[in-house]
Short mmCIF file of C-alpha atoms in Angstrom, two decimals:
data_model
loop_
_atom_site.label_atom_id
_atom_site.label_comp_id
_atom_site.label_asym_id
_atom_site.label_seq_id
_atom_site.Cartn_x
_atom_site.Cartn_y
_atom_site.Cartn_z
CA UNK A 22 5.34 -25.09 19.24
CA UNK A 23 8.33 -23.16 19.86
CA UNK A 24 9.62 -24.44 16.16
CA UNK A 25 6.32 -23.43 14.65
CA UNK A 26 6.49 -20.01 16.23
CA UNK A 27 9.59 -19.54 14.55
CA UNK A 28 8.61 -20.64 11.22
CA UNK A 29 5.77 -18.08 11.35
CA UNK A 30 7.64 -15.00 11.92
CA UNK A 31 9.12 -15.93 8.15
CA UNK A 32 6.23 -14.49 7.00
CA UNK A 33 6.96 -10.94 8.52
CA UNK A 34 5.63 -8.37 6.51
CA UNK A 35 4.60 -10.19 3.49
CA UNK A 36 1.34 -12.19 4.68
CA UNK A 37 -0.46 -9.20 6.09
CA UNK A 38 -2.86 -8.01 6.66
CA UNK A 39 -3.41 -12.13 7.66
CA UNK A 40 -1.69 -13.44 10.68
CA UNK A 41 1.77 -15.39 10.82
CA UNK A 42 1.48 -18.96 10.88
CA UNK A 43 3.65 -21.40 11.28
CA UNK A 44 3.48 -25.22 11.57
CA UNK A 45 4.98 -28.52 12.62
CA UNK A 46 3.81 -32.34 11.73
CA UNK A 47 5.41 -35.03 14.50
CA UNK A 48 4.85 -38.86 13.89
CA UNK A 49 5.97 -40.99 16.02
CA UNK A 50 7.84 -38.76 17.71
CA UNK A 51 9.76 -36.96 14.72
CA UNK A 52 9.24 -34.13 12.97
CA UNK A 53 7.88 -35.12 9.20
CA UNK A 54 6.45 -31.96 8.08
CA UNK A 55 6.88 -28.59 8.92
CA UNK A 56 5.61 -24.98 7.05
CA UNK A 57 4.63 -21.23 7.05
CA UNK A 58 2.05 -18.75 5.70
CA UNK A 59 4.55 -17.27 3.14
CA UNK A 60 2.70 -14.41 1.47
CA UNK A 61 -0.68 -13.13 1.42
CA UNK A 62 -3.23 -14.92 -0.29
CA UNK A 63 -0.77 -18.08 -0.75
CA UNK A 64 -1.59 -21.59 0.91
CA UNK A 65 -1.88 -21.53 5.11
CA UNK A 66 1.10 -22.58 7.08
CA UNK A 67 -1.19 -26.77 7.68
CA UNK A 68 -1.38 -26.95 4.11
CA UNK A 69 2.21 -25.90 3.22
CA UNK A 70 3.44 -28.38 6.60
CA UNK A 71 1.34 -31.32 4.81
CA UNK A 72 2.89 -30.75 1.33
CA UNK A 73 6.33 -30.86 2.67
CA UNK A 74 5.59 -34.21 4.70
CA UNK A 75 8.11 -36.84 4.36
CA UNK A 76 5.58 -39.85 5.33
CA UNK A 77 2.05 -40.36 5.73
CA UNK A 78 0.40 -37.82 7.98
CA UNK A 79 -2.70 -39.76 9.09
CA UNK A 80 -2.94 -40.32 12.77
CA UNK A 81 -0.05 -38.02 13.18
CA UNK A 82 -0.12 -34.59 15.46
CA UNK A 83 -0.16 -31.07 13.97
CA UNK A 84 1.16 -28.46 16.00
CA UNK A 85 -0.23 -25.13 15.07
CA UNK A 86 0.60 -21.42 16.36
CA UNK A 87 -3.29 -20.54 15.51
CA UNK A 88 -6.15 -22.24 14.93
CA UNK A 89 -6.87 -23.50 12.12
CA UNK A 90 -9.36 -21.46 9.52
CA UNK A 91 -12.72 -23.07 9.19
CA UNK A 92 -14.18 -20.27 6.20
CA UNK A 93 -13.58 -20.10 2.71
CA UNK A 94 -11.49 -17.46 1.92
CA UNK A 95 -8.57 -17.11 -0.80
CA UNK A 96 -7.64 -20.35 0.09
CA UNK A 97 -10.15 -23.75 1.29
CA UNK A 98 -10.83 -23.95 4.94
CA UNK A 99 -7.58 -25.78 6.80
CA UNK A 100 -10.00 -27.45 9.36
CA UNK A 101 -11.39 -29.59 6.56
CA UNK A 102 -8.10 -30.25 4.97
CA UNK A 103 -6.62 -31.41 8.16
CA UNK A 104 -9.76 -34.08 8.79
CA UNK A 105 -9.38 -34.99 5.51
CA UNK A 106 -5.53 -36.08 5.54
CA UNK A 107 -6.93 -37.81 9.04
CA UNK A 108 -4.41 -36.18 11.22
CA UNK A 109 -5.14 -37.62 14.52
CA UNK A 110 -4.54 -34.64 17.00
CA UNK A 111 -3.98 -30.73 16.36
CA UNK A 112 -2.00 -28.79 19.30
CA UNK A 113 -2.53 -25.14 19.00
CA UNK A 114 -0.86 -22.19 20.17
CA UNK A 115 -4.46 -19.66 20.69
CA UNK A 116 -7.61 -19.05 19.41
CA UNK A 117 -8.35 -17.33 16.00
CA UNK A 118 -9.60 -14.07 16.60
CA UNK A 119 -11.07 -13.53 13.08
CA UNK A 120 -15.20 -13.54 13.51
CA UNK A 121 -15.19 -15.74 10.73
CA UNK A 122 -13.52 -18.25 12.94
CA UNK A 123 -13.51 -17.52 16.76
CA UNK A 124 -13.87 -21.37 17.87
CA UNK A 125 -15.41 -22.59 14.96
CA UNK A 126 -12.16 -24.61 13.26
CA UNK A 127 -11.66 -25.95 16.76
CA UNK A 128 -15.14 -27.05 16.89
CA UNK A 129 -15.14 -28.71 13.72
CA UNK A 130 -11.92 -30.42 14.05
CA UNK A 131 -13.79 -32.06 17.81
CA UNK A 132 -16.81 -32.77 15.81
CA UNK A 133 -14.61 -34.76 13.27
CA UNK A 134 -12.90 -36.90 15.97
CA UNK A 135 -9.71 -35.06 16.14
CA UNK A 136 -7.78 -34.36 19.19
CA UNK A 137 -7.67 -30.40 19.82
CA UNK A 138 -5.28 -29.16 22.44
CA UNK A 139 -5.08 -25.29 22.88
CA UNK A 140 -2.96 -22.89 24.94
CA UNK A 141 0.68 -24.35 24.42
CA UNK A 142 2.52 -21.15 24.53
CA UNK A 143 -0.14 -18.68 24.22
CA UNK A 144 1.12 -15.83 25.22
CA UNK A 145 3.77 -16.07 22.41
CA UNK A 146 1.08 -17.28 20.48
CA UNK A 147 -0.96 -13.69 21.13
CA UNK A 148 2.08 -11.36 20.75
CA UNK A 149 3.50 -13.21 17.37
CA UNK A 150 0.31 -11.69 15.86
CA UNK A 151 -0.25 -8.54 17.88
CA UNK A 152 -0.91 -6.90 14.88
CA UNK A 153 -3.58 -9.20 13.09
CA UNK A 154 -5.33 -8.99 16.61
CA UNK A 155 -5.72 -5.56 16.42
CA UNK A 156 -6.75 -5.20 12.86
CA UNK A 157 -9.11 -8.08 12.68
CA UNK A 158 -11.40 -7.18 15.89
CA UNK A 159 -10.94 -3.19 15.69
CA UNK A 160 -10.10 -2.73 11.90
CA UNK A 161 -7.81 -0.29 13.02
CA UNK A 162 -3.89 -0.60 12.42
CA UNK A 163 -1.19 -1.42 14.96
CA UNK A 164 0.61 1.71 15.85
CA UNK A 165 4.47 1.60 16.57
CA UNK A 166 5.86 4.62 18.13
CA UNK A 167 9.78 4.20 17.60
CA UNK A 168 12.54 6.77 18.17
CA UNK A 169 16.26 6.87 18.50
CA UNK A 170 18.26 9.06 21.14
CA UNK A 171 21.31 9.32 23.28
CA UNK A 172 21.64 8.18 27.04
CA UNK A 173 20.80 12.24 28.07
CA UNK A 174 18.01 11.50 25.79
CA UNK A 175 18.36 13.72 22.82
CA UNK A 176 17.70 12.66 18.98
CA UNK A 177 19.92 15.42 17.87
CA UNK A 178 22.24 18.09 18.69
CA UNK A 179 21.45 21.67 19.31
CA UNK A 180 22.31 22.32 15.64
CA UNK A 181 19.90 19.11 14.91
CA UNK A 182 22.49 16.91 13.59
CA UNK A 183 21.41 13.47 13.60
CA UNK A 184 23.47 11.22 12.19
CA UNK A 185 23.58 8.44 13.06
CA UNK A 186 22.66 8.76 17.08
CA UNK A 187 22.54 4.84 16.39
CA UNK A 188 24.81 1.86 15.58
CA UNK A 189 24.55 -0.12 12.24
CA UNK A 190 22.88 -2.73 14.42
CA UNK A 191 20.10 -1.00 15.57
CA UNK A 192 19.39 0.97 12.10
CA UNK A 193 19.31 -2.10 10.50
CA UNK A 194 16.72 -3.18 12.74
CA UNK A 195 14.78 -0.27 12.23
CA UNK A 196 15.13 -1.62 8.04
CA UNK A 197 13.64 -4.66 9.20
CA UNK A 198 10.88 -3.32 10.90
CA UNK A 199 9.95 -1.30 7.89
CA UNK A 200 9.44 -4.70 6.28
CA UNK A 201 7.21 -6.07 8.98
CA UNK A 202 5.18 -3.49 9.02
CA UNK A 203 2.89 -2.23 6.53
CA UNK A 204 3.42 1.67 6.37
CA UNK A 205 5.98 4.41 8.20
CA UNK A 206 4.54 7.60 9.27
CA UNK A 207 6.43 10.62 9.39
CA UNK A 208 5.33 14.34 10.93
CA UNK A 209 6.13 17.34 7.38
CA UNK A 210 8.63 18.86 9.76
CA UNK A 211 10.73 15.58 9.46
CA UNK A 212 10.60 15.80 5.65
CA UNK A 213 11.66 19.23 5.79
CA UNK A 214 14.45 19.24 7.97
CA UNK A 215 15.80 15.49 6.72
CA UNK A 216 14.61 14.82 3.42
CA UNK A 217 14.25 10.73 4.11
CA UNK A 218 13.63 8.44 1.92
CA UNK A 219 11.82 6.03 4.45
CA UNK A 220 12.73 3.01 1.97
CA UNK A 221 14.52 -0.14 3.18
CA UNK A 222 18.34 -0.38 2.56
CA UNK A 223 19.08 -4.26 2.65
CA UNK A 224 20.65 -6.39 1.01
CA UNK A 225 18.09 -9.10 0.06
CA UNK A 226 14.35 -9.28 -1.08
CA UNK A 227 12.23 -6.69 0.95
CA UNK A 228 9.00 -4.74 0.18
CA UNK A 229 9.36 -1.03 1.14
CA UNK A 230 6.28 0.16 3.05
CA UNK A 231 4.02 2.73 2.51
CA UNK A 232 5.19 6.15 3.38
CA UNK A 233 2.43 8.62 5.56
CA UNK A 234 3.27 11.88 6.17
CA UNK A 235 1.30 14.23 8.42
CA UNK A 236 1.05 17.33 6.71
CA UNK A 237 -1.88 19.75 7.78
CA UNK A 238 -0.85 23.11 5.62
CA UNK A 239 0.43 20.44 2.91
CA UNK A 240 4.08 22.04 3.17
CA UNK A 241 5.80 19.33 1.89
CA UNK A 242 8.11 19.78 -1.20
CA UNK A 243 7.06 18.11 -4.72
CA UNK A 244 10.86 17.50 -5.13
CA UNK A 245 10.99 15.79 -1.79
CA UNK A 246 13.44 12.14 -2.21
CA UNK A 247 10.09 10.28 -0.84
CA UNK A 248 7.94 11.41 -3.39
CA UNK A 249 10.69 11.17 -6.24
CA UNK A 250 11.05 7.42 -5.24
CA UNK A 251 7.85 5.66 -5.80
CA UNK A 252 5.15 8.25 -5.75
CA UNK A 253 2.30 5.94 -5.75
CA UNK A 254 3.53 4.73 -1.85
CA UNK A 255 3.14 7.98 -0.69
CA UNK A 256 -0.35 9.14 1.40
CA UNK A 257 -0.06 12.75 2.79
CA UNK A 258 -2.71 13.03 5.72
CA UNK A 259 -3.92 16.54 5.26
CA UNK A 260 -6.56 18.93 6.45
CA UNK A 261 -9.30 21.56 4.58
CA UNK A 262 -6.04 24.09 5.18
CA UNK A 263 -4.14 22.60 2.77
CA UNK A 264 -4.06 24.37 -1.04
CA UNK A 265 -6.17 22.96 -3.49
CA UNK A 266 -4.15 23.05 -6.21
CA UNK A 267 -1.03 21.51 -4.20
CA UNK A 268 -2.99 18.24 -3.81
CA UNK A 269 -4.26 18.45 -7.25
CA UNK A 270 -0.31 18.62 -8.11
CA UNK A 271 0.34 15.67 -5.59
CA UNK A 272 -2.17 13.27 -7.43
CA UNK A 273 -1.19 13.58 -10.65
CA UNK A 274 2.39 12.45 -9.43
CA UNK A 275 0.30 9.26 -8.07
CA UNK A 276 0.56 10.50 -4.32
CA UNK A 277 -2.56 9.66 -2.20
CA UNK A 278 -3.84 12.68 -0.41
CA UNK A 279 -6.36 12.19 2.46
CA UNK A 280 -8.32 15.50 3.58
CA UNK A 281 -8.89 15.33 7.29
CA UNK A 282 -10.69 17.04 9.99
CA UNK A 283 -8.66 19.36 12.11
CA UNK A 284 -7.99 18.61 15.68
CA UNK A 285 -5.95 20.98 18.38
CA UNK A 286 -4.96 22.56 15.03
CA UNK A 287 -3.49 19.84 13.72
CA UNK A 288 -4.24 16.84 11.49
CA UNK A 289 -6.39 14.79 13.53
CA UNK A 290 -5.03 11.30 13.70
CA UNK A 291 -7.56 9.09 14.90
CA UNK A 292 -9.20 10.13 11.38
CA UNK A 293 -6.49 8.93 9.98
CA UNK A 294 -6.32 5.51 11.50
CA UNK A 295 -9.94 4.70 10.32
CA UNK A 296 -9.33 5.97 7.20
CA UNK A 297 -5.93 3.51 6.69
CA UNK A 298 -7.68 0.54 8.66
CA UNK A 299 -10.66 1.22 5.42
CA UNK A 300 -7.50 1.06 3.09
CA UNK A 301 -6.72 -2.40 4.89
CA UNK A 302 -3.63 -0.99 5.97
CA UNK A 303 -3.01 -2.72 9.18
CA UNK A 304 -0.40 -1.52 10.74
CA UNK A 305 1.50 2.28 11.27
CA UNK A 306 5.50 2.66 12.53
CA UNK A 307 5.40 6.71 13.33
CA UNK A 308 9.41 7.30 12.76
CA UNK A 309 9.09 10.86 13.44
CA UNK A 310 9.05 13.68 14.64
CA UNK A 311 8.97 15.05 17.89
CA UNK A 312 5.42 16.79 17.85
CA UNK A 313 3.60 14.06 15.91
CA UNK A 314 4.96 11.30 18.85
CA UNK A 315 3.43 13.88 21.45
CA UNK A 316 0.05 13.84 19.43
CA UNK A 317 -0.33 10.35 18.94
CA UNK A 318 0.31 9.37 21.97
CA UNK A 319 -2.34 12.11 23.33
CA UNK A 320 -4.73 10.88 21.03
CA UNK A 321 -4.24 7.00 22.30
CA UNK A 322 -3.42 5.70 18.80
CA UNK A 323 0.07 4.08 20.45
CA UNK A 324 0.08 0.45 20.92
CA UNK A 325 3.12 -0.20 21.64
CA UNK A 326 6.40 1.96 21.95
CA UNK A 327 10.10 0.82 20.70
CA UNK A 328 12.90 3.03 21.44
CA UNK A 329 17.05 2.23 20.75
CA UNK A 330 19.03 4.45 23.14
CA UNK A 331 23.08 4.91 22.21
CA UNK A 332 26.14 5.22 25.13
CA UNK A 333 26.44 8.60 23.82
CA UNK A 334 25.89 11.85 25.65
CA UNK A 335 25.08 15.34 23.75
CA UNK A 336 23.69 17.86 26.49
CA UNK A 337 22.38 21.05 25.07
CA UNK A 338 19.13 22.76 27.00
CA UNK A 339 17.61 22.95 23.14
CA UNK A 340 18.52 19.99 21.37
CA UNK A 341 15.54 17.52 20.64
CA UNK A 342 13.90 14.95 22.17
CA UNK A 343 11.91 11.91 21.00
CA UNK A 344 8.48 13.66 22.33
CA UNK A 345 7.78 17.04 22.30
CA UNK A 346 4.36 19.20 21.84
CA UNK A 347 2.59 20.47 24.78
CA UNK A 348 3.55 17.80 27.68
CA UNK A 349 1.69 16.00 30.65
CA UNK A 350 1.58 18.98 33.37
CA UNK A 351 1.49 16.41 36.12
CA UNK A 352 3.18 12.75 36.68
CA UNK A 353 0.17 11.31 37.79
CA UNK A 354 -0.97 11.93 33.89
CA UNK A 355 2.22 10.17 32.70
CA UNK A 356 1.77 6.95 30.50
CA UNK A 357 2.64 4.12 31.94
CA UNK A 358 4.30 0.90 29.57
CA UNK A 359 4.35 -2.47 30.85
CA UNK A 360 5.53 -5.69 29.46
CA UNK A 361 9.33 -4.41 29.48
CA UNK A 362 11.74 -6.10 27.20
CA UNK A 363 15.26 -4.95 26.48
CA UNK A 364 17.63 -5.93 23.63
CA UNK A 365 21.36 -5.55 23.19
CA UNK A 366 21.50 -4.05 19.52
CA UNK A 367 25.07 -3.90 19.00
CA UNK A 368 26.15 -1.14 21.91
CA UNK A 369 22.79 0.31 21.68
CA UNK A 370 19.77 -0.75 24.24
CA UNK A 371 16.33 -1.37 22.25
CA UNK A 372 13.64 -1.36 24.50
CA UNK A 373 9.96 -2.35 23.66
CA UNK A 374 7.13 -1.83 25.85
CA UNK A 375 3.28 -1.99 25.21
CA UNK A 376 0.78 0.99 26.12
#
């Protein structure tokens, strides 16, 4: 299981909005057969694993990080498949959470005289796809909330230099999670001040995500290096404040402009997330800045929070931090993480915690 879990995290960022799957035939006590969902709409990880078999698969055991699909979809149901080819036992890593399947591929296999063990490393099972859990029960994306700082804590100096608080370690992580996820989101304030292009800079074959920015006057520039660089991945999340003839300009260069209700003044966010979930967008990494971390964590739209911190020290009573706007007045309102993990990125800490 822990070889199929693997496998399926190959698929990172170019299966969704499906799940990663990955998957591992054993006969006789070796390992004959072995794939992964590669891209979205191509064949599911048990069909690629049978394909790649290097002896007859009846009788054998499939190990599977989620069940197998029992609809019709863009591909044939893999529950069928697998009673067809007569595989003799299926060992999976959690339930489906789809609707469409919930139970009903691990039914069908029972009903068809196959074996069906479930539960082998769930919990990595259920985070692998933390994403395609969200979406596929809430149709709502995954929210990322990820910042950068020093060990005092700030994400810039007092004359907001930035770069680079981080190692080449960490930012290149940051390039990778671009690539996992489907879309970055970025506060106007951050455009102004940084001008970012919010692409991925890898060596390699990557698919640069969709770029949001939060914009409620719509202040940002038409000669702005994200809009100059593939216009048509741009969505600017505005409000009824915003001049018409601005987004007018904006969608003739192919930029998406969503008009939103205001909330506390501002663009109000949880509009946003339905509207992207309707877009099948399925999952946000907010990059920046300050203000919009503040709202979107007050507005509860933060799954999960990932945050690299450098040795370095800046100081300075007005230089930045990761999370600004209004504040919690009192600690009991504080937000508490849990599920703590750290990572040495180079000689930067990256810690991830869930909300």
């Amino acid at each position: 299981m822990k070889r199929a879990i693997a496998l399926a995290k190959k698929g990172a960022g170019w299966v969704n909005p499906n799940p990663m799957v990955g998957a591992v035939i054993v006969s006789d006590g070796k390992i004959i057969g072995e794939g992964h969902h590669e891209y979205f709409g191509g064949p599911h990880a048990e069909v690629n694993a049978v394909r790649s078999a290097s002896g007859p698969v009846a009788g054998a055991t499939l190990y599977v990080t989620l069940e197998p699909c029992a609809h019709e979809g863009k591909t044939p149901p893999c529950s069928k498949m697998l009673v067809d080819e007569q595989i003799g036992r299926v060992v999976i890593g959690t339930a489906d959470p789809n609707p469409l399947v919930n139970g009903k591929g691990i039914r069908f296999l029972e009903s068809n005289g196959i074996v069906v063990e479930t539960g082998v490393l769930r919990n990595q099972s259920r985070r692998l796809n933390e994403v395609f859990n969200k979406f596929i029960t809430n149709h709502l994306p995954f929210v990322v909330l990820k910042s950068a700082m020093t060990l005092d804590g700030k994400i810039a100096t007092v004359t907001n230099a930035s770069r680079w608080i981080t190692g080449e370690s960490s930012r290149r992580k940051v390039h990778r999670l671009r690539q996992e996820l489907s879309a970055v989101m970025v506060g106007v304030d951050t455009v102004l001040a940084d001008d970012p292009l919010l692409n991925i800079r890898l060596k390699g074959n990557w698919k640069n995500p969709l770029k949001i920015i939060a914009d409620t006057h719509c202040r940002i520039p038409m000669g702005a290096k994200l809009l100059a660089n593939d216009p048509q991945l741009a969505i600017i999340a505005s409000t009824g404040l915003a001049p018409k003839a601005k987004i007018k300009e904006l969608e003739r260069m192919g930029v998406q402009v969503i008009v939103c209700p205001l909330k506390n003044g501002k663009v109000d966010l949880g509009y946003v997330m339905r509207s992207l979930g309707e877009m099948e967008i399925d999952s946000v990494m907010i990059e920046g800045g300050s203000t919009l971390a503040f709202s979107a964590l007050e507005e509860r739209i933060v799954d999960k929070v990932i945050t690299f911190i450098a040795p370095k020290i800046l100081g300075g009573a007005t230089a930045p931090t990761p999370v600004g706007g209004a504040g919690i007045a009192n600690m009991d309102g504080a937000l508490d993480l849990k599920d703590l993990k750290t990572t040495r990125m180079g000689n930067d800490i990256m810690i991830e915690a869930w909300l």
